Structures are given as C-alpha cells and as structure tokens.
PDB file of C-alpha atoms in Angstrom:
ATOM      1  CA  MET A 288     -21.977 -17.421 -11.747  1.00  0.00           C
ATOM      2  CA  ARG A 289     -19.757 -18.586  -8.879  1.00  0.00           C
ATOM      3  CA  GLN A 290     -16.922 -19.437 -11.244  1.00  0.00           C
ATOM      4  CA  PHE A 291     -17.033 -15.923 -12.680  1.00  0.00           C
ATOM      5  CA  ARG A 292     -16.682 -14.346  -9.231  1.00  0.00           C
ATOM      6  CA  ALA A 293     -13.768 -16.630  -8.383  1.00  0.00           C
ATOM      7  CA  MET A 294     -12.046 -15.733 -11.643  1.00  0.00           C
ATOM      8  CA  ALA A 295     -12.514 -12.022 -11.035  1.00  0.00           C
ATOM      9  CA  SER A 296     -10.658 -12.214  -7.734  1.00  0.00           C
ATOM     10  CA  LEU A 297      -7.729 -14.213  -9.115  1.00  0.00           C
ATOM     11  CA  ARG A 298      -6.390 -11.396 -11.284  1.00  0.00           C
ATOM     12  CA  LYS A 299      -6.381  -7.715 -10.383  1.00  0.00           C
ATOM     13  CA  PRO A 300      -6.153  -4.768 -12.802  1.00  0.00           C
ATOM     14  CA  VAL A 301      -2.687  -3.211 -12.615  1.00  0.00           C
ATOM     15  CA  ILE A 302      -0.613  -0.595 -14.346  1.00  0.00           C
ATOM     16  CA  VAL A 303       3.096  -1.357 -14.353  1.00  0.00           C
ATOM     17  CA  ARG A 304       5.416   1.661 -14.556  1.00  0.00           C
ATOM     18  CA  LYS A 305       8.944   0.956 -15.741  1.00  0.00           C
ATOM     19  CA  PHE A 306      12.066   3.050 -15.109  1.00  0.00           C
ATOM     20  CA  SER A 307      12.163   3.763 -18.834  1.00  0.00           C
ATOM     21  CA  ARG A 308       8.919   5.790 -18.291  1.00  0.00           C
ATOM     22  CA  ASP A 309       7.001   3.212 -20.351  1.00  0.00           C
ATOM     23  CA  TRP A 310       3.951   1.606 -18.819  1.00  0.00           C
ATOM     24  CA  CYS A 311       1.695  -1.320 -19.558  1.00  0.00           C
ATOM     25  CA  ALA A 312      -1.762  -2.221 -18.306  1.00  0.00           C
ATOM     26  CA  GLY A 313      -3.054  -5.690 -17.630  1.00  0.00           C
ATOM     27  CA  TYR A 314      -4.109  -8.179 -15.024  1.00  0.00           C
ATOM     28  CA  ALA A 315      -1.772  -9.638 -12.412  1.00  0.00           C
ATOM     29  CA  GLU A 316      -2.382 -12.401  -9.928  1.00  0.00           C
ATOM     30  CA  ALA A 317      -3.311 -11.133  -6.483  1.00  0.00           C
ATOM     31  CA  GLY A 318       0.001 -12.322  -4.987  1.00  0.00           C
ATOM     32  CA  PHE A 319       1.793 -12.054  -8.343  1.00  0.00           C
ATOM     33  CA  GLY A 320       4.870 -13.978  -7.220  1.00  0.00           C
ATOM     34  CA  GLN A 321       7.031 -11.195  -5.818  1.00  0.00           C
ATOM     35  CA  ASN A 322       9.800 -13.708  -5.212  1.00  0.00           C
ATOM     36  CA  ALA A 323       9.827 -14.692  -8.902  1.00  0.00           C
ATOM     37  CA  VAL A 324      12.535 -13.375 -11.230  1.00  0.00           C
ATOM     38  CA  GLU A 325      10.010 -11.498 -13.330  1.00  0.00           C
ATOM     39  CA  LEU A 326       6.523 -10.062 -13.131  1.00  0.00           C
ATOM     40  CA  GLU A 327       3.944 -11.820 -15.245  1.00  0.00           C
ATOM     41  CA  ILE A 328       0.817  -9.973 -16.344  1.00  0.00           C
ATOM     42  CA  LEU A 329      -1.938 -10.670 -18.818  1.00  0.00           C
ATOM     43  CA  ASP A 330      -2.376  -7.594 -21.016  1.00  0.00           C
ATOM     44  CA  GLN A 331      -5.756  -6.362 -22.208  1.00  0.00           C
ATOM     45  CA  GLY A 332      -5.367  -8.231 -25.485  1.00  0.00           C
ATOM     46  CA  GLY A 333      -4.884 -11.549 -23.672  1.00  0.00           C
ATOM     47  CA  LYS A 334      -1.121 -11.767 -24.269  1.00  0.00           C
ATOM     48  CA  VAL A 335       1.186 -12.763 -21.407  1.00  0.00           C
ATOM     49  CA  LEU A 336       3.878 -10.158 -20.690  1.00  0.00           C
ATOM     50  CA  ARG A 337       6.950 -10.901 -18.609  1.00  0.00           C
ATOM     51  CA  ILE A 338       8.827  -7.943 -17.148  1.00  0.00           C
ATOM     52  CA  ALA A 339      12.067  -8.276 -15.180  1.00  0.00           C
ATOM     53  CA  TRP A 340      11.772  -6.847 -11.646  1.00  0.00           C
ATOM     54  CA  ASP A 341      14.838  -4.628 -12.138  1.00  0.00           C
ATOM     55  CA  GLN A 342      12.897  -2.749 -14.855  1.00  0.00           C
ATOM     56  CA  VAL A 343       9.791  -2.244 -12.673  1.00  0.00           C
ATOM     57  CA  LYS A 344       9.455   1.076 -10.861  1.00  0.00           C
ATOM     58  CA  TRP A 345       6.066   0.261  -9.318  1.00  0.00           C
ATOM     59  CA  VAL A 346       2.922  -1.769  -9.835  1.00  0.00           C
ATOM     60  CA  CYS A 347      -0.316   0.161  -9.230  1.00  0.00           C
ATOM     61  CA  TYR A 348      -3.520  -1.683  -8.431  1.00  0.00           C
ATOM     62  CA  VAL A 349      -6.088   0.481 -10.216  1.00  0.00           C
ATOM     63  CA  ARG A 350      -9.845   0.903 -10.355  1.00  0.00           C
ATOM     64  CA  ASP A 351      -9.956   1.056 -14.152  1.00  0.00           C
ATOM     65  CA  PHE A 352      -7.726   1.281 -17.179  1.00  0.00           C
ATOM     66  CA  PRO A 353      -7.343   4.445 -19.256  1.00  0.00           C
ATOM     67  CA  ALA A 354      -9.688   4.480 -22.252  1.00  0.00           C
ATOM     68  CA  HIS A 355      -8.293   4.583 -25.781  1.00  0.00           C
ATOM     69  CA  ALA A 356      -9.623   8.130 -26.146  1.00  0.00           C
ATOM     70  CA  ALA A 357      -8.045   9.197 -22.874  1.00  0.00           C
ATOM     71  CA  PRO A 358      -8.048  12.823 -21.731  1.00  0.00           C
ATOM     72  CA  ALA A 359      -4.862  14.810 -22.242  1.00  0.00           C
ATOM     73  CA  GLY A 360      -2.150  13.776 -19.795  1.00  0.00           C
ATOM     74  CA  GLU A 361      -3.686  10.406 -18.980  1.00  0.00           C
ATOM     75  CA  SER A 362      -1.549   8.658 -21.576  1.00  0.00           C
ATOM     76  CA  THR A 363       1.553   9.806 -19.656  1.00  0.00           C
ATOM     77  CA  ASN A 364       0.030   9.310 -16.178  1.00  0.00           C
ATOM     78  CA  PRO A 365      -2.484   6.448 -16.415  1.00  0.00           C
ATOM     79  CA  GLU A 366      -2.169   5.725 -12.691  1.00  0.00           C
ATOM     80  CA  ARG A 367      -3.477   9.243 -12.036  1.00  0.00           C
ATOM     81  CA  LEU A 368      -1.014   9.604  -9.170  1.00  0.00           C
ATOM     82  CA  LEU A 369      -1.306  13.357  -8.783  1.00  0.00           C
ATOM     83  CA  HIS A 370      -0.422  13.508  -5.077  1.00  0.00           C
ATOM     84  CA  LYS A 371       2.725  11.611  -4.180  1.00  0.00           C
ATOM     85  CA  ARG A 372       2.991  13.111  -0.688  1.00  0.00           C
ATOM     86  CA  PHE A 373       0.509  13.498   2.136  1.00  0.00           C
ATOM     87  CA  SER A 374      -0.591  17.107   2.564  1.00  0.00           C
ATOM     88  CA  ILE A 375      -1.614  16.427   6.191  1.00  0.00           C
ATOM     89  CA  ARG A 376      -1.000  13.615   8.646  1.00  0.00           C
ATOM     90  CA  PRO A 377      -2.866  10.494   7.453  1.00  0.00           C
ATOM     91  CA  ARG A 378      -5.760   9.170   9.539  1.00  0.00           C
ATOM     92  CA  THR A 379      -5.572   5.525   8.552  1.00  0.00           C
ATOM     93  CA  ALA A 380      -3.552   3.213  10.800  1.00  0.00           C
ATOM     94  CA  GLY A 381      -0.163   2.071   9.512  1.00  0.00           C
ATOM     95  CA  VAL A 382       3.444   3.075   9.076  1.00  0.00           C
ATOM     96  CA  TRP A 383       3.863   6.358   7.198  1.00  0.00           C
ATOM     97  CA  LEU A 384       6.815   5.908   4.819  1.00  0.00           C
ATOM     98  CA  ARG A 385       8.719   8.313   2.596  1.00  0.00           C
ATOM     99  CA  MET A 386      10.991   6.793   0.001  1.00  0.00           C
ATOM    100  CA  THR A 387      13.335   7.874  -2.730  1.00  0.00           C
ATOM    101  CA  LEU A 388      13.367   5.566  -5.714  1.00  0.00           C
ATOM    102  CA  THR A 389      16.509   4.748  -7.682  1.00  0.00           C
ATOM    103  CA  ASP A 390      15.554   7.290 -10.380  1.00  0.00           C
ATOM    104  CA  GLY A 391      15.340  10.077  -7.744  1.00  0.00           C
ATOM    105  CA  GLU A 392      11.544  10.308  -7.542  1.00  0.00           C
ATOM    106  CA  GLU A 393      10.058  10.657  -4.045  1.00  0.00           C
ATOM    107  CA  LEU A 394       6.884   8.934  -2.922  1.00  0.00           C
ATOM    108  CA  GLU A 395       4.982   8.594   0.354  1.00  0.00           C
ATOM    109  CA  GLY A 396       2.515   5.955   1.407  1.00  0.00           C
ATOM    110  CA  LEU A 397       1.085   3.970   4.293  1.00  0.00           C
ATOM    111  CA  ALA A 398       2.258   0.405   4.847  1.00  0.00           C
ATOM    112  CA  ALA A 399       0.814  -2.192   7.185  1.00  0.00           C
ATOM    113  CA  ASN A 400       2.562  -2.390  10.542  1.00  0.00           C
ATOM    114  CA  ASP A 401       3.572  -6.025  10.220  1.00  0.00           C
ATOM    115  CA  ARG A 402       6.423  -8.279   9.115  1.00  0.00           C
ATOM    116  CA  SER A 403       5.947  -7.366   5.441  1.00  0.00           C
ATOM    117  CA  LEU A 404       8.071  -4.262   6.138  1.00  0.00           C
ATOM    118  CA  LEU A 405      11.061  -6.494   6.810  1.00  0.00           C
ATOM    119  CA  GLU A 406      10.356  -9.508   4.645  1.00  0.00           C
ATOM    120  CA  GLY A 407       9.390 -10.011   1.032  1.00  0.00           C
ATOM    121  CA  ALA A 408      10.609  -8.616  -2.238  1.00  0.00           C
ATOM    122  CA  GLY A 409       8.762  -5.296  -1.972  1.00  0.00           C
ATOM    123  CA  LEU A 410       6.386  -3.001  -0.100  1.00  0.00           C
ATOM    124  CA  LEU A 411       2.634  -2.663  -0.557  1.00  0.00           C
ATOM    125  CA  LEU A 412       1.510   0.918   0.117  1.00  0.00           C
ATOM    126  CA  THR A 413      -1.710   2.877   0.283  1.00  0.00           C
ATOM    127  CA  PRO A 414      -1.146   6.073  -1.727  1.00  0.00           C
ATOM    128  CA  PRO A 415      -1.751   9.586  -0.325  1.00  0.00           C
ATOM    129  CA  ASP A 416      -4.790  10.183  -2.550  1.00  0.00           C
ATOM    130  CA  THR A 417      -7.124   7.211  -2.179  1.00  0.00           C
ATOM    131  CA  ARG A 418      -9.725   8.881  -4.404  1.00  0.00           C
ATOM    132  CA  SER A 419      -7.458   8.616  -7.445  1.00  0.00           C
ATOM    133  CA  ASN A 420      -7.381   5.689  -9.847  1.00  0.00           C
ATOM    134  CA  THR A 421      -4.633   3.964  -7.843  1.00  0.00           C
ATOM    135  CA  GLN A 422      -5.823   1.971  -4.829  1.00  0.00           C
ATOM    136  CA  ARG A 423      -2.521   0.352  -3.803  1.00  0.00           C
ATOM    137  CA  ILE A 424       1.090   0.587  -4.965  1.00  0.00           C
ATOM    138  CA  TYR A 425       3.589  -2.269  -4.871  1.00  0.00           C
ATOM    139  CA  ILE A 426       7.207  -1.113  -4.971  1.00  0.00           C
ATOM    140  CA  PRO A 427       9.955  -3.715  -5.452  1.00  0.00           C
ATOM    141  CA  ARG A 428      12.797  -3.373  -2.945  1.00  0.00           C
ATOM    142  CA  LYS A 429      15.243  -3.119  -5.848  1.00  0.00           C
ATOM    143  CA  ALA A 430      13.532   0.140  -6.881  1.00  0.00           C
ATOM    144  CA  ILE A 431      14.008   1.791  -3.459  1.00  0.00           C
ATOM    145  CA  GLN A 432      17.147   3.842  -2.914  1.00  0.00           C
ATOM    146  CA  ALA A 433      16.268   5.344   0.510  1.00  0.00           C
ATOM    147  CA  LEU A 434      13.448   4.671   2.963  1.00  0.00           C
ATOM    148  CA  GLU A 435      12.385   6.850   5.888  1.00  0.00           C
ATOM    149  CA  VAL A 436       9.752   6.140   8.515  1.00  0.00           C
ATOM    150  CA  VAL A 437       7.879   9.421   8.978  1.00  0.00           C
ATOM    151  CA  GLY A 438       5.493   8.193  11.664  1.00  0.00           C
ATOM    152  CA  LEU A 439       3.471   5.409  13.193  1.00  0.00           C
ATOM    153  CA  ILE A 440      -0.228   6.153  12.798  1.00  0.00           C
ATOM    154  CA  GLY A 441      -2.876   4.664  15.063  1.00  0.00           C
ATOM    155  CA  ALA A 442      -0.571   2.926  17.511  1.00  0.00           C
ATOM    156  CA  GLY A 443      -2.387   2.382  20.791  1.00  0.00           C
ATOM    157  CA  ALA A 444      -0.790   2.711  24.178  1.00  0.00           C
ATOM    158  CA  ARG A 445       1.848   0.085  24.799  1.00  0.00           C
ATOM    159  CA  LYS A 446       0.933  -2.540  27.304  1.00  0.00           C
ATOM    160  CA  GLY A 447       4.073  -3.215  29.241  1.00  0.00           C
ATOM    161  CA  PRO A 448       4.579  -4.620  32.750  1.00  0.00           C
ATOM    162  CA  ASP A 449       3.241  -1.391  34.318  1.00  0.00           C
ATOM    163  CA  ALA A 450      -0.100  -1.733  32.538  1.00  0.00           C
ATOM    164  CA  ARG A 451      -0.687  -5.200  34.020  1.00  0.00           C
ATOM    165  CA  ARG A 452      -0.500  -4.113  37.669  1.00  0.00           C
ATOM    166  CA  THR A 453      -3.649  -4.442  39.690  1.00  0.00           C
ATOM    167  CA  PRO A 454      -5.125  -1.083  40.600  1.00  0.00           C
ATOM    168  CA  ALA A 455      -4.902   0.116  44.184  1.00  0.00           C
ATOM    169  CA  ALA A 456      -7.994  -0.319  46.366  1.00  0.00           C
ATOM    170  CA  GLN A 457     -10.473   2.512  46.001  1.00  0.00           C
ATOM    171  CA  PRO A 458     -10.652   4.718  49.085  1.00  0.00           C
ATOM    172  CA  GLU A 459     -13.994   4.961  50.834  1.00  0.00           C
ATOM    173  CA  LEU A 460     -15.825   8.274  50.568  1.00  0.00           C
ATOM    174  CA  PHE A 461     -17.698   7.809  53.827  1.00  0.00           C
ATOM    175  CA  GLU A 462     -16.357   5.981  56.785  1.00  0.00           C
ATOM    176  CA  VAL A 463     -18.294   2.861  57.574  1.00  0.00           C
ATOM    177  CA  ASP A 464     -19.222   2.481  61.231  1.00  0.00           C
ATOM    178  CA  PRO A 465     -19.018  -1.228  62.114  1.00  0.00           C
ATOM    179  CA  ASP A 466     -21.453  -0.743  65.048  1.00  0.00           C
ATOM    180  CA  ALA A 467     -24.192   0.836  62.918  1.00  0.00           C
ATOM    181  CA  PRO A 468     -27.385  -1.280  62.448  1.00  0.00           C
TER     182      PRO A 468
END
C-alpha cells in the first residue's frame, strides 16, 4: 500500500495546451524538469509523449481528465478555465499577475512571493477560479509576451529599522508619592 501512495505522488494529472490549440492529457512528474529541452508526459494509454517547450502554451494541473463522452465544449476546453481574470481582488496571499501570452491571450493568476518569480523556466500560478478543474497552471517563460504585477496580496507591515526601536516608557496615570506608607 505504501508503494502505491508513493507512486501516486510522483506523477500528477496534467493537461498540456499547445499554441496550435491542440491539447493532450497525461501524467507529468511533479517537478517535470522545467529546465529540460522538452516536456515529457505519460499519456493515458501509457505512451511517453515529448513536447518541445516552444510549442507549450501552458500546463494545467487538473483534478480529473475529461471523460470520453464529455459534455459539449469540454473537448475544446478540457481545463475548464472559464474565468481567466479575477472578478474581485483575490484573498489568498501572493503576487497577483496579469500576463499576455505570445498568441495574444490574457491570463491572470497568483504566484508565490519568492525567488521563483525571477528564476526558473516558467511561472506556477493559482488560477482565478479554484473551483474549476484546473488547480495550478505552469506557464513557460517562452510563452509570456508581457507580464504585469497587479498587486501584492497579504503582505504584512514591513519591519524596518523604525519597527525595532524600543517603545518609550509608559507615563504614570497617578503620581506615586515616595513618602506614602
């Protein structure tokens, strides 16, 4: 039983959207080698697919794959990304990003406020609608034409040199008489 649980966490269900509007579903490694020349996934039939990163628009980590008898529209939008922009300010902590992809499509998401924004071959985002099939979206940097930081969500007060000062002594409410017993 333990081996099964370990295997389940090694590969995650993903839907890969290409710029050609084609898509493929399969299982990718959790860290799927973003610095590799191509993305390697194991499709549902057990065949290994290799896709060059310059063809990849995004990789969506999904809850489930579309069924063969999918409802109308799901064959063209298996990620079920209906909301690509936040309708209100997000509540989850992170960096709120708006990006234009190289094909002109716009997308918003929340990224972690860490070094992954500057380093790595792509960005991992939380989509605007977390109730949809897509839980996370990985966008290769090659697919991003423009990137805008809309806001920083959940940033606490900065602790600079002023915050480290010792507070002034509290004034006494009642004068203390030193001669009182």
